[in-house]
C-alpha cells in the first residue's frame, strides 16, 4: 500500500511492533506530522483488512490499538515506490481469556495469544510476505502456532495455516475462535483449570467478547439503558449451532456475552506466555476495582444527592433486576450448552 509520504521515515525496520503507546520510545516522531501519518497508516490498514474480509467495520484502528493491550506488527518494503517504501501488511495479536472445549468437550479456561487481524496488501498476497510476517511474530513471542487461538479465521487464513504450519485439525468450539489439536496436547494448556459448570458461587463473569463481535455490537446495539436486555445464554445456543464442527463464517453473527461460573484466576498454568497474558489482565482488573472503589467512596462521603447520582442509583438497581433472572435461570439450568 502506497502512502503520500515517506514510509521509511515512519518505520525504520522492515517489521515494526506497535502497541498501546503507538511505538513508545522506539518510534519517536521527529516531526509532529509523523504522528498523524502513523495514525493514517494504521487506520488505512484496518480499513483495507476489513474490506478484504467483508467486515463492515475495521477490527483494527488507532483508537482501538490505544485502548487495548494488543500488538500490531507492521511490515514495509522500504525499497518500493521510488525508495519511499510501501506498507506490505500487518498482523495484530493479543491475549484473550477464552473458555474452550477440549477434544472430549470439557470446558477449559485459557488465555492464549490470539491472532485478531491479519492482512497483506491485495497485490502482494501469495508472495510469501504473510509467512515472513507471521514467522517474525512467532519468533518475537517465542511461540508455536498451535498454541495460539485464531479469531474467526478467513478461508485464506485457514489455507495459510494449513499450508505453512500443517494446522488442519481444529477442535470445535462454541465461540468463533479456532484452536487446533496441538493446543490441548500442550501440557501447560491442559493444566489450566477445567471450568466447573455446576457451582455459580462466585460472581457471574462475562464471556470474552471477540474483537469482531464487539465491532458488531457497537454498530447494532444502542447504548444501555436504551437497548433491550439480551439473553447471553441464548447467544450461546445460536452460536453453538453455527460454529461447532464447521469453519467459521465471515458473516457476522450476534454478539455473545455468555455468563460463566466464577473462576479462580490464581491457578498457575506453568506457561510463561499465558502467565504474561494473565498478569496483564489481572492488572487491568485491579485498575477497574480501584476506579469502582473511588466512585463508591465519593458517594458515601456526600449526604445530599445530585440528580446525576439519583440516575446512577436507578441504573444500578435496574442492573439487579436484569441480572437476577439470569442468575435464577442459571441455577435452574447451570449448563446451558447441554440444555438445548
Ligand atoms: N486464496 C486461498 N488461499 C490463499 C490466498 C487466496 N487468495 N492467499 C493466500 N492464501 C494462502 C494459501 O495457502 C497460500 O498458499 P498457495 O498460494 O500455495 O495456495 C498461502 O496463503 C500463501 O502464503 P503467503 O504468501 O505467505 O500468504 P499471504 O502473503 O498471501 O498472506 C493472508 C496470507 C494474510 C491470509 C492474505 O492472504 C490476506 O491478507 N488475505 C485477506 C485478508 C484475510 O483474510 N486475513 C485473515 C483474516 S482472519 C484473522 O485475522 C484472524
Short mmCIF file of C-alpha atoms and ligand atoms in Angstrom, two decimals:
data_model
loop_
_atom_site.label_atom_id
_atom_site.label_comp_id
_atom_site.label_asym_id
_atom_site.label_seq_id
_atom_site.Cartn_x
_atom_site.Cartn_y
_atom_site.Cartn_z
CA UNK A 1 0.00 0.00 0.00
CA UNK A 2 1.36 3.35 -1.01
CA UNK A 3 1.01 6.50 1.07
CA UNK A 4 1.67 10.11 0.08
CA UNK A 5 4.59 10.31 2.49
CA UNK A 6 7.88 8.57 3.13
CA UNK A 7 7.19 5.25 4.83
CA UNK A 8 10.89 4.86 5.62
CA UNK A 9 10.81 7.96 7.81
CA UNK A 10 7.94 6.49 9.75
CA UNK A 11 9.20 2.93 10.08
CA UNK A 12 12.91 2.30 10.25
CA UNK A 13 12.67 -1.50 10.49
CA UNK A 14 11.20 -3.95 7.99
CA UNK A 15 8.77 -5.03 10.73
CA UNK A 16 7.78 -2.54 13.41
CA UNK A 17 5.89 -3.58 16.54
CA UNK A 18 3.32 -1.09 17.73
CA UNK A 19 1.32 -1.27 20.94
CA UNK A 20 -0.91 0.96 23.04
CA UNK A 21 1.79 3.61 23.09
CA UNK A 22 1.93 3.65 19.28
CA UNK A 23 5.59 2.80 19.20
CA UNK A 24 6.56 4.27 22.55
CA UNK A 25 10.24 5.08 22.70
CA UNK A 26 11.15 3.09 19.62
CA UNK A 27 9.15 5.19 17.20
CA UNK A 28 9.81 8.74 18.26
CA UNK A 29 8.39 11.10 15.71
CA UNK A 30 10.99 13.67 14.85
CA UNK A 31 8.35 15.81 13.22
CA UNK A 32 4.85 16.39 14.61
CA UNK A 33 3.19 15.23 11.40
CA UNK A 34 4.78 11.79 11.74
CA UNK A 35 2.24 11.03 14.42
CA UNK A 36 -0.67 11.84 12.11
CA UNK A 37 0.99 9.81 9.35
CA UNK A 38 1.20 6.85 11.69
CA UNK A 39 -2.49 7.22 12.51
CA UNK A 40 -3.27 7.33 8.79
CA UNK A 41 -1.28 4.15 8.12
CA UNK A 42 -2.93 2.16 10.94
CA UNK A 43 -6.43 3.31 10.06
CA UNK A 44 -5.98 2.66 6.33
CA UNK A 45 -4.58 -0.81 7.02
CA UNK A 46 -7.52 -1.56 9.31
CA UNK A 47 -9.99 -0.46 6.63
CA UNK A 48 -8.25 -2.45 3.91
CA UNK A 49 -8.25 -5.56 6.07
CA UNK A 50 -11.94 -5.17 6.89
CA UNK A 51 -12.72 -4.77 3.21
CA UNK A 52 -10.72 -7.88 2.32
CA UNK A 53 -12.62 -9.83 4.94
CA UNK A 54 -16.01 -8.32 4.07
CA UNK A 55 -16.37 -6.86 7.55
CA UNK A 56 -18.38 -3.69 7.73
CA UNK A 57 -16.23 -2.11 10.43
CA UNK A 58 -12.46 -2.41 10.88
CA UNK A 59 -11.19 -4.63 13.66
CA UNK A 60 -8.04 -2.54 13.71
CA UNK A 61 -7.79 1.22 14.15
CA UNK A 62 -5.54 3.62 16.01
CA UNK A 63 -8.18 4.29 18.63
CA UNK A 64 -8.67 0.59 19.30
CA UNK A 65 -4.95 -0.04 19.43
CA UNK A 66 -4.55 2.72 22.01
CA UNK A 67 -7.32 1.34 24.17
CA UNK A 68 -6.34 -2.34 24.11
CA UNK A 69 -3.29 -4.33 25.06
CA UNK A 70 -2.61 -5.71 21.62
CA UNK A 71 0.46 -5.70 19.42
CA UNK A 72 0.49 -4.68 15.82
CA UNK A 73 3.28 -5.97 13.58
CA UNK A 74 3.55 -3.64 10.59
CA UNK A 75 5.65 -4.77 7.65
CA UNK A 76 7.09 -2.50 4.98
CA UNK A 77 9.03 -2.88 1.77
CA UNK A 78 11.40 0.03 2.06
CA UNK A 79 12.71 -0.07 -1.50
CA UNK A 80 9.48 0.15 -3.45
CA UNK A 81 7.75 3.33 -4.57
CA UNK A 82 10.96 5.05 -5.66
CA UNK A 83 12.64 4.44 -2.32
CA UNK A 84 9.80 5.96 -0.27
CA UNK A 85 8.59 2.50 0.71
CA UNK A 86 5.22 0.79 0.81
CA UNK A 87 3.34 -0.97 3.57
CA UNK A 88 3.15 -4.69 2.88
CA UNK A 89 0.68 -5.64 5.60
CA UNK A 90 0.13 -6.16 9.28
CA UNK A 91 -0.65 -8.75 11.91
CA UNK A 92 -2.45 -7.98 15.16
CA UNK A 93 -2.21 -10.29 18.17
CA UNK A 94 -3.35 -10.10 21.76
CA UNK A 95 -4.23 -12.27 24.73
CA UNK A 96 -7.84 -13.20 25.29
CA UNK A 97 -9.45 -15.04 28.12
CA UNK A 98 -11.34 -17.86 26.47
CA UNK A 99 -13.49 -20.73 27.55
CA UNK A 100 -12.70 -23.53 25.18
CA UNK A 101 -13.84 -27.08 24.69
CA UNK A 102 -11.14 -29.71 24.50
CA UNK A 103 -11.47 -32.80 22.32
CA UNK A 104 -13.64 -34.50 24.94
CA UNK A 105 -15.94 -31.50 25.13
CA UNK A 106 -14.68 -30.44 28.56
CA UNK A 107 -14.60 -26.70 29.18
CA UNK A 108 -11.14 -25.30 29.74
CA UNK A 109 -10.23 -21.80 30.74
CA UNK A 110 -7.25 -20.43 28.85
CA UNK A 111 -5.76 -17.11 27.96
CA UNK A 112 -3.81 -17.76 24.79
CA UNK A 113 -2.25 -15.32 22.43
CA UNK A 114 -4.77 -14.85 19.63
CA UNK A 115 -4.46 -13.71 16.06
CA UNK A 116 -7.01 -10.93 15.87
CA UNK A 117 -6.35 -9.42 12.46
CA UNK A 118 -4.02 -10.24 9.60
CA UNK A 119 -3.71 -8.56 6.24
CA UNK A 120 -1.31 -8.45 3.32
CA UNK A 121 -1.92 -5.89 0.58
CA UNK A 122 -4.02 -7.42 -2.18
CA UNK A 123 -1.36 -7.16 -4.91
CA UNK A 124 1.28 -8.71 -2.63
CA UNK A 125 -0.68 -11.73 -1.43
CA UNK A 126 0.68 -15.21 -2.18
CA UNK A 127 4.24 -13.93 -2.39
CA UNK A 128 5.35 -15.27 0.99
CA UNK A 129 5.03 -11.96 2.86
CA UNK A 130 2.33 -13.35 5.14
CA UNK A 131 4.60 -16.21 6.13
CA UNK A 132 7.52 -13.88 6.75
CA UNK A 133 5.40 -11.64 8.97
CA UNK A 134 3.79 -14.50 10.84
CA UNK A 135 7.16 -16.15 11.47
CA UNK A 136 8.54 -12.84 12.73
CA UNK A 137 5.73 -12.66 15.27
CA UNK A 138 6.22 -16.30 16.35
CA UNK A 139 9.91 -15.67 16.87
CA UNK A 140 9.22 -12.46 18.76
CA UNK A 141 6.76 -14.25 21.04
CA UNK A 142 8.82 -17.44 21.15
CA UNK A 143 5.71 -19.41 20.43
CA UNK A 144 4.45 -22.30 18.32
CA UNK A 145 1.40 -21.56 16.15
CA UNK A 146 -0.65 -24.46 17.56
CA UNK A 147 -0.59 -22.74 20.96
CA UNK A 148 -2.44 -19.78 19.53
CA UNK A 149 -6.14 -19.17 19.01
CA UNK A 150 -7.49 -17.57 15.86
CA UNK A 151 -10.39 -15.17 15.91
CA UNK A 152 -12.76 -16.23 13.14
CA UNK A 153 -10.08 -17.01 10.56
CA UNK A 154 -10.96 -16.37 6.95
CA UNK A 155 -10.75 -19.18 4.38
CA UNK A 156 -7.49 -17.68 3.10
CA UNK A 157 -6.04 -17.65 6.58
CA UNK A 158 -7.14 -21.24 7.24
CA UNK A 159 -5.49 -22.25 4.00
CA UNK A 160 -2.38 -20.31 5.06
CA UNK A 161 -2.25 -22.12 8.43
CA UNK A 162 -2.77 -25.50 6.78
CA UNK A 163 -0.10 -24.90 4.19
CA UNK A 164 2.65 -23.38 6.29
CA UNK A 165 2.07 -24.92 9.72
CA UNK A 166 0.04 -28.06 8.92
CA UNK A 167 -2.73 -26.82 11.17
CA UNK A 168 -5.72 -28.67 9.83
CA UNK A 169 -7.42 -30.47 12.73
CA UNK A 170 -9.40 -27.84 14.58
CA UNK A 171 -11.30 -28.66 17.76
CA UNK A 172 -14.92 -27.47 17.55
CA UNK A 173 -15.75 -24.52 19.79
CA UNK A 174 -18.92 -22.72 20.77
CA UNK A 175 -17.40 -19.35 20.00
CA UNK A 176 -15.70 -18.11 16.86
CA UNK A 177 -12.17 -18.75 17.95
CA UNK A 178 -10.46 -21.62 16.24
CA UNK A 179 -7.87 -23.74 18.02
CA UNK A 180 -6.13 -26.80 16.70
CA UNK A 181 -5.50 -30.17 18.30
CA UNK A 182 -1.96 -29.30 19.39
CA UNK A 183 -3.37 -26.59 21.63
CA UNK A 184 -4.74 -29.16 24.08
CA UNK A 185 -1.83 -31.56 23.74
CA UNK A 186 0.38 -28.95 25.31
CA UNK A 187 0.90 -29.71 29.00
CA UNK A 188 0.67 -26.11 30.05
CA UNK A 189 -2.70 -25.61 28.45
CA UNK A 190 -4.13 -28.88 29.76
CA UNK A 191 -3.02 -27.91 33.25
CA UNK A 192 -5.24 -24.92 33.06
CA UNK A 193 -8.22 -25.23 35.31
CA UNK A 194 -11.17 -27.13 33.95
CA UNK A 195 -14.17 -24.88 34.30
CA UNK A 196 -16.78 -26.10 36.74
CA UNK A 197 -20.20 -25.86 35.17
CA UNK A 198 -22.08 -26.63 38.38
CA UNK A 199 -21.43 -24.15 41.11
CA UNK A 200 -22.15 -20.50 40.45
CA UNK A 201 -20.80 -19.39 43.83
CA UNK A 202 -18.74 -16.52 42.60
CA UNK A 203 -19.79 -13.53 40.64
CA UNK A 204 -21.02 -14.21 37.13
CA UNK A 205 -18.28 -13.19 34.77
CA UNK A 206 -18.85 -12.24 31.18
CA UNK A 207 -17.58 -14.45 28.42
CA UNK A 208 -14.75 -12.93 26.44
CA UNK A 209 -16.12 -10.81 23.69
CA UNK A 210 -14.49 -11.31 20.38
CA UNK A 211 -12.99 -8.41 18.51
CA UNK A 212 -15.32 -8.75 15.59
CA UNK A 213 -18.36 -9.26 17.80
CA UNK A 214 -17.55 -6.12 19.72
CA UNK A 215 -17.47 -4.28 16.44
CA UNK A 216 -20.86 -5.60 15.56
CA UNK A 217 -22.27 -4.90 18.98
CA UNK A 218 -21.06 -1.32 18.82
CA UNK A 219 -22.78 -0.96 15.48
CA UNK A 220 -26.11 -2.54 16.18
CA UNK A 221 -26.89 -2.01 19.83
CA UNK A 222 -27.87 1.37 21.19
CA UNK A 223 -26.16 2.15 24.50
CA UNK A 224 -27.71 0.83 27.69
CA UNK A 225 -30.32 1.60 29.08
CA UNK A 226 -31.89 2.26 25.66
CA UNK A 227 -31.03 -1.20 24.39
CA UNK A 228 -33.30 -4.09 25.38
CA UNK A 229 -31.52 -6.57 27.63
CA UNK A 230 -30.38 -9.55 25.60
CA UNK A 231 -30.07 -13.06 26.85
CA UNK A 232 -26.42 -14.09 26.87
CA UNK A 233 -27.38 -17.75 27.17
CA UNK A 234 -29.46 -17.52 24.04
CA UNK A 235 -26.39 -16.18 22.25
CA UNK A 236 -24.57 -19.38 23.10
CA UNK A 237 -27.34 -21.52 21.76
CA UNK A 238 -27.44 -19.73 18.46
CA UNK A 239 -23.67 -19.76 18.14
CA UNK A 240 -23.45 -23.39 19.05
CA UNK A 241 -25.41 -24.49 16.08
CA UNK A 242 -23.38 -22.32 13.73
CA UNK A 243 -19.85 -22.83 14.90
CA UNK A 244 -19.42 -26.36 16.12
CA UNK A 245 -17.88 -28.59 13.57
CA UNK A 246 -17.83 -26.06 10.81
CA UNK A 247 -15.43 -23.48 9.53
CA UNK A 248 -16.15 -20.04 10.81
CA UNK A 249 -18.25 -17.88 8.62
CA UNK A 250 -17.38 -14.38 7.54
CA UNK A 251 -20.99 -13.35 8.02
CA UNK A 252 -21.06 -11.73 11.43
CA UNK A 253 -23.33 -13.47 13.96
CA UNK A 254 -24.90 -11.93 17.07
CA UNK A 255 -22.61 -10.65 19.76
CA UNK A 256 -22.12 -13.12 22.62
CA UNK A 257 -21.84 -12.22 26.28
CA UNK A 258 -22.05 -15.54 28.00
CA UNK A 259 -22.08 -15.82 31.76
CA UNK A 260 -19.86 -18.49 33.24
CA UNK A 261 -19.25 -19.56 36.80
CA UNK A 262 -16.65 -17.64 38.82
CA UNK A 263 -13.13 -18.79 38.21
CA UNK A 264 -10.04 -18.61 40.37
CA UNK A 265 -7.59 -16.65 38.29
CA UNK A 266 -4.67 -17.63 40.51
CA UNK A 267 -4.38 -21.11 39.04
CA UNK A 268 -0.84 -21.35 37.78
CA UNK A 269 -0.67 -22.57 34.19
CA UNK A 270 3.16 -23.01 34.25
CA UNK A 271 3.33 -21.39 30.88
CA UNK A 272 5.24 -18.15 30.55
CA UNK A 273 3.26 -16.66 27.69
CA UNK A 274 -0.09 -17.43 29.18
CA UNK A 275 1.19 -16.19 32.52
CA UNK A 276 2.19 -12.92 30.93
CA UNK A 277 -1.25 -12.61 29.41
CA UNK A 278 -2.89 -13.39 32.74
CA UNK A 279 -0.74 -10.91 34.61
CA UNK A 280 -1.78 -8.19 32.23
CA UNK A 281 -5.48 -8.81 32.60
CA UNK A 282 -5.16 -9.05 36.38
CA UNK A 283 -3.52 -5.65 36.41
CA UNK A 284 -6.32 -4.18 34.34
CA UNK A 285 -8.88 -5.74 36.66
CA UNK A 286 -7.14 -4.10 39.59
CA UNK A 287 -7.43 -0.81 37.77
CA UNK A 288 -11.14 -1.27 37.36
CA UNK A 289 -11.58 -2.20 41.00
CA UNK A 290 -9.78 0.91 42.15
CA UNK A 291 -11.97 3.01 39.94
CA UNK A 292 -15.16 1.46 41.30
CA UNK A 293 -13.90 1.89 44.87
CA UNK A 294 -13.21 5.54 44.27
CA UNK A 295 -16.71 6.04 42.92
CA UNK A 296 -18.27 4.34 45.94
CA UNK A 297 -16.31 6.34 48.47
CA UNK A 298 -17.32 9.54 46.70
CA UNK A 299 -20.95 8.54 47.02
CA UNK A 300 -20.80 7.68 50.71
CA UNK A 301 -18.89 10.83 51.50
CA UNK A 302 -21.78 13.05 50.43
CA UNK A 303 -25.03 13.49 52.33
CA UNK A 304 -27.11 15.06 49.57
CA UNK A 305 -27.63 13.50 46.14
CA UNK A 306 -27.39 15.24 42.84
CA UNK A 307 -29.77 14.36 40.01
CA UNK A 308 -26.94 12.50 38.31
CA UNK A 309 -26.42 10.37 41.40
CA UNK A 310 -30.14 9.51 41.54
CA UNK A 311 -30.00 8.44 37.91
CA UNK A 312 -26.89 6.34 38.56
CA UNK A 313 -28.52 4.68 41.56
CA UNK A 314 -31.60 3.91 39.48
CA UNK A 315 -29.38 2.35 36.83
CA UNK A 316 -27.61 0.22 39.45
CA UNK A 317 -30.98 -1.08 40.68
CA UNK A 318 -32.12 -1.80 37.13
CA UNK A 319 -28.98 -3.89 36.63
CA UNK A 320 -30.01 -6.01 39.64
CA UNK A 321 -33.40 -6.61 38.04
CA UNK A 322 -31.66 -7.67 34.84
CA UNK A 323 -29.03 -9.88 36.45
CA UNK A 324 -31.37 -11.61 38.96
CA UNK A 325 -33.44 -13.51 36.35
CA UNK A 326 -30.24 -14.52 34.60
CA UNK A 327 -28.83 -15.83 37.87
CA UNK A 328 -32.06 -17.76 38.63
CA UNK A 329 -32.16 -19.28 35.17
CA UNK A 330 -28.52 -20.25 35.64
CA UNK A 331 -29.41 -22.02 38.92
CA UNK A 332 -32.14 -23.95 37.13
CA UNK A 333 -30.00 -24.81 34.17
CA UNK A 334 -26.30 -24.38 35.04
CA UNK A 335 -25.04 -25.98 31.83
CA UNK A 336 -26.93 -24.04 29.19
CA UNK A 337 -24.97 -25.60 26.27
CA UNK A 338 -26.37 -29.01 27.08
CA UNK A 339 -29.91 -27.92 27.93
CA UNK A 340 -30.84 -27.20 24.34
N1 LIG B 1 -6.91 -17.93 -1.67
C1 LIG B 1 -6.64 -19.03 -0.97
N2 LIG B 1 -5.56 -19.17 -0.16
C2 LIG B 1 -4.74 -18.12 -0.06
C3 LIG B 1 -4.97 -16.92 -0.75
C4 LIG B 1 -6.13 -16.85 -1.59
N3 LIG B 1 -6.41 -15.76 -2.30
N4 LIG B 1 -3.99 -16.06 -0.46
C5 LIG B 1 -3.16 -16.69 0.40
N5 LIG B 1 -3.61 -17.94 0.64
C6 LIG B 1 -2.99 -18.97 1.50
C7 LIG B 1 -2.68 -20.18 0.63
O1 LIG B 1 -2.50 -21.28 1.46
C8 LIG B 1 -1.37 -19.78 0.02
O2 LIG B 1 -0.64 -20.86 -0.48
P1 LIG B 1 -0.85 -21.21 -2.07
O3 LIG B 1 -0.59 -19.95 -2.80
O4 LIG B 1 0.16 -22.27 -2.32
O5 LIG B 1 -2.25 -21.67 -2.22
C9 LIG B 1 -0.67 -19.15 1.19
O6 LIG B 1 -1.70 -18.50 1.94
C10 LIG B 1 0.35 -18.17 0.73
O7 LIG B 1 1.17 -17.83 1.82
P2 LIG B 1 1.75 -16.36 1.90
O8 LIG B 1 2.11 -15.87 0.55
O9 LIG B 1 2.81 -16.36 2.92
O10 LIG B 1 0.48 -15.59 2.48
P3 LIG B 1 -0.03 -14.13 2.10
O11 LIG B 1 1.11 -13.20 2.00
O12 LIG B 1 -0.98 -14.19 0.97
O13 LIG B 1 -0.85 -13.75 3.44
C11 LIG B 1 -3.13 -13.66 4.23
C12 LIG B 1 -1.92 -14.56 3.87
C13 LIG B 1 -2.72 -12.70 5.34
C14 LIG B 1 -4.25 -14.56 4.72
C15 LIG B 1 -3.52 -12.88 2.98
O14 LIG B 1 -3.95 -13.77 2.01
C16 LIG B 1 -4.62 -11.85 3.22
O15 LIG B 1 -4.33 -10.73 3.60
N6 LIG B 1 -5.87 -12.22 2.98
C17 LIG B 1 -7.00 -11.28 3.07
C18 LIG B 1 -7.29 -10.90 4.50
C19 LIG B 1 -7.56 -12.09 5.37
O16 LIG B 1 -8.31 -12.99 5.02
N7 LIG B 1 -6.94 -12.08 6.58
C20 LIG B 1 -7.14 -13.08 7.59
C21 LIG B 1 -8.24 -12.60 8.50
S1 LIG B 1 -8.69 -13.72 9.78
C22 LIG B 1 -7.80 -13.22 11.11
O17 LIG B 1 -7.06 -12.31 11.07
C23 LIG B 1 -7.94 -13.97 12.41
#
